[in-house]
């Protein structure tokens, strides 16, 4: 048996060879030869302990130690390839390796993230603090110092890993160090003086967050934004140029009209045309001149047509184009980088005797470092999936698929179609019936009808309910009826499909949670738990189910979910910009606007707060705009969001300007331009993602049901037993439990082999690969 | 000589053959056989005069007549191919042909256009008329009736051409007929009653304009808009759906707050969220709830993020994608249509003896109908350019290039590089020096510097000039200095390059006209001609020259000029929508808003017009919004433009609503959605055009200087003489003057052949051809 197995699965022979009979000097030779190719292995080139190790030559433990080092370095290369880390930051010696390993695990990453967040959150408690969270200067300055010291520690670890030379050359790290220094000095000054000074540099704190390992997406976004900047700025200059020309024209044309406050000076003319660019003051800015001469509207129509409808769209076109181009190039360079990483790893894993491929033993060693939590079964399946040829070795060409294959989740292919196949006959028939019912079109459309009726019901009910008591004690009967129907549907589906299959669909998960919420809402109503009333309000979300009906909506919503991570990172990028501007805004404009301020400006009405008595009723006239202030960081964020939405932003600008100097306008204008850049890129991104997706669907109309990447691999019993033997010999006996279970299963069903399915969801990179196939070749 | 020529240029032999020696019966046979292939030739199938003609068989004049008919039909086919007219409207018999010819010339087109414009312009003078243009009911109703009768005449001609069957099936024509009928009845009713009734149907008058031959581009735009509608509506429904959900949520959440007027009823909640979609009421709608509970801003932030920043962009993505796809498919079908047209024409032009190609005689006959104003030289050059093989016949494959070649403008290639090459030595050297100077980089950059200095000068000057007298009698010296420099530059360039070459560049033309305007402005200032002062204001346009500096700007501005025709047609399409809405608006809302109206609404302030006295000064407080009314068509257009820009549109809506019913909101909301569609398509168009262009430039980076399509053809003296002979024989002797001039020229310079250059500017179709090369194959 063992002999025939060796014939079938030669890779175990290879392992036998190197594991028991292979001479250590040969391995040693491998090791000695390989660094020449690679130029950066730890023990041979620079490990001080290596000469000693080499002295007691032919020692097997040394050979194994060498192999372990190789595995680790290969794993590091692969990780660098995955994370798009440049290879010049690759650890160069054993000391660097130790530091590298220390700085590359989730604990360290979490520390990085939490110090960065702590530093950012400090602005909630500092000087213009949120009232509830105000802390004493001593407290928050100490917290800050503490956080900064942690950052110093992190940086020193990084320096140990990178070496001084590389550390100096790494731009981002250098900037971080400088910012750290400034922050440190300022924090100490604050502690000593026991009072906050104008600390605009706090805006730079974001860099600690951006530099976090977990914020790679944000860094990528920022890079993309900066790369899109040059063409953007070109068109922006064109925009501003036309603005200046029109400002001069407008000044000449309209300043003779003394009732026109918008064009009386060149500065006003410029500012108002800038605001007009955002349409924020539109009909108003035209009105005084329009009232005088109806033809003056031509000036504004021409201006808006050129600036708003042409150049602004041009801006989008240019950014979209650059974005597209960058995405393509980025994809290519990423692919190249990954391939280089794979090449590096490959050279570390081949033996001298067999330079044409990697044996399972070495592959397994690599995976032990690359994915420590992967089981023995998965490792073998991954190896099998990679191995396209029938030889026991994985060639470089096969190894190039490493990243695509390593992410697969493996599962034994079940012969049983439904969860109830093993049940007795009667139960089987019942469940089978439910299964058929649940999968039938009639059932689906009935449910859609119910949801639609429910929607109309809610709408009508809400319409009837004009300002009455919304949360009456009596639970409305319609609520109970619909909820019962949904409950029955849920029950039928769960029993018909089996809970696992039911919950594996995103849409079913959505149904489930909405129904659950509705049920909780009912509970809240029935038991009169006031704080949970808000759940009732979520009822209309049921209507979202209707969007399953049409393919385009399914596509849109699917794309939406796919886009979500990237959107979130873009949102975070925007928030980082917000943070910077919020800090600057707070330092300059905190406490500047208040009720009834700004009486000298044209927007005084919006800031009015009058409490006067008409007859015997107190009438409060509120302009409310004093709420849009920079008094603390939360308020600042809301104000900045309002500025992002753009409408009526000039009221906020004018309000602040009238209370400070007219240079404050610069702040608002710069903010507008920055958000315009970010927003344009967000639009370009959404556009790109959807157009890409739609092109993709058009190209692959046959494969409509997209279940992600699926791979099928068959493993025979002999193979499994062979692997168990292998593991037993290499002392990793604990890992064989999973494999032995497979053997038991096979014995139970009398099978000679089991088929495993590897599955993962399709990523953008897979799609890109398919779309750019020709170009990449 | 003549014999050798016959050997060299056999096509003249062919002509000889058919012109003098070829037997008519053979030609007759051709004619008889060809209609079978074609199925729609006039004389044989249905021309009543044909049997008679056939009786006196073997008559050469009949053969020639038949050929003439063939030429004409082929020319019609080619025209149909060019204009993308469907072939089922192809005239079927001689009567139809006569009607076709009558209805297809520029006079008829002009009549069509002018009646349509007259009908549209009538709304300037009808009931809510522009005060200056008001006409009596009798006058404008008579005018209308007259215009409608002209339209009836046009339609009857069309019916004669199309035949009743086709006429009925042609949808656009049927709609036009129905509209015409309604308009007719209404016009008569107006004439009889001597008073205007509510005539919303006037909005349909646009169809007369849309149906014009010259408005093909508008029709194409409308078709594209309608084709983009289905996906657009899908996403719009998604948008509205989320709006409804949020309206219900908002109503539940905020209606308990009695100081919040925005969410007190479900209707208000819906309307305000609709307006919020346009951001038009943004911070205001949030303020009352925000003042009560700061966390309520989350509702608005989530709503805007989903609706404005996600779904609205999705809308753009979907339209952009559909647009792109339609453009590609349209291009393909157009190409196919042209090819079919060419096939039809080809079959009519080949003779039976030589079915493999078209001889020059027949080609010339075709061009006489297709391009009557083309000279004999051009016709021969076009033939030569088409003929890729060395045979005297143009094969079908060559003939497929017809549309590309026929537009070329031919010019003899000059050996002289400069216009002054023939001048005496001294003059030549001087001009050559100027030429080198003008083309040098130093000269160019000096001029850029001058323009930049001029720009800064104007800016500073304007900044200093705070509200003074702009148009002082004293001409500022700086003006004269700069103008002199520009004048000298202009002079140098004209002399150095020659006026023809100078003015052939768009940029030079621009320089020239700006300098001319500046000079006229100086004249106006110097001679104190007040009405021309406005020219002075155009001075800053000089600065536009600076955009020659950077390649991206040159590209952008070039694309801008290329886009201009299409943009204009899109603008016209928008104007047609405006017209419809303006008519409806005038019928319902004319005279509805006026100063101090709308006191019951929340926007009363904007309509206020108070004239009160403070101390001894009269202060006028103006809200001005009463100017945004529907009192006549011009005002309506301005109001609609303001609605298009969207900002503060709800003030106009609320004003009108408060004076009428709340159903008026529907009008404004529908208008918003319609303009959103058109605007999105305009954006998609600009995006598509620029991205296309940028991709194109990226693909063809080597051929940076894009001089359009250039073709070179050499003609020998023998050929020219041969053609002259041919024309002499076919009695078209008057056309040979041009050719004889060539022979004279050749004799003068002692050349045996002349090279001609055919040139035309590159069209979008050429670019598309190059971009979609692979796909088309």
PDB file of C-alpha atoms in Angstrom, chain B residues 38 145 259 417 539:
ATOM      1  CA  UNK B  38     -32.620  47.061 -57.837  1.00  0.00           C
ATOM      2  CA  UNK B 145     -53.305  80.381 -40.520  1.00  0.00           C
ATOM      3  CA  UNK B 259     -41.592  74.747  15.075  1.00  0.00           C
ATOM      4  CA  UNK B 417       7.028  77.068 -50.003  1.00  0.00           C
ATOM      5  CA  UNK B 539     -10.106  93.857 -23.979  1.00  0.00           C
TER       6      UNK B 539
END
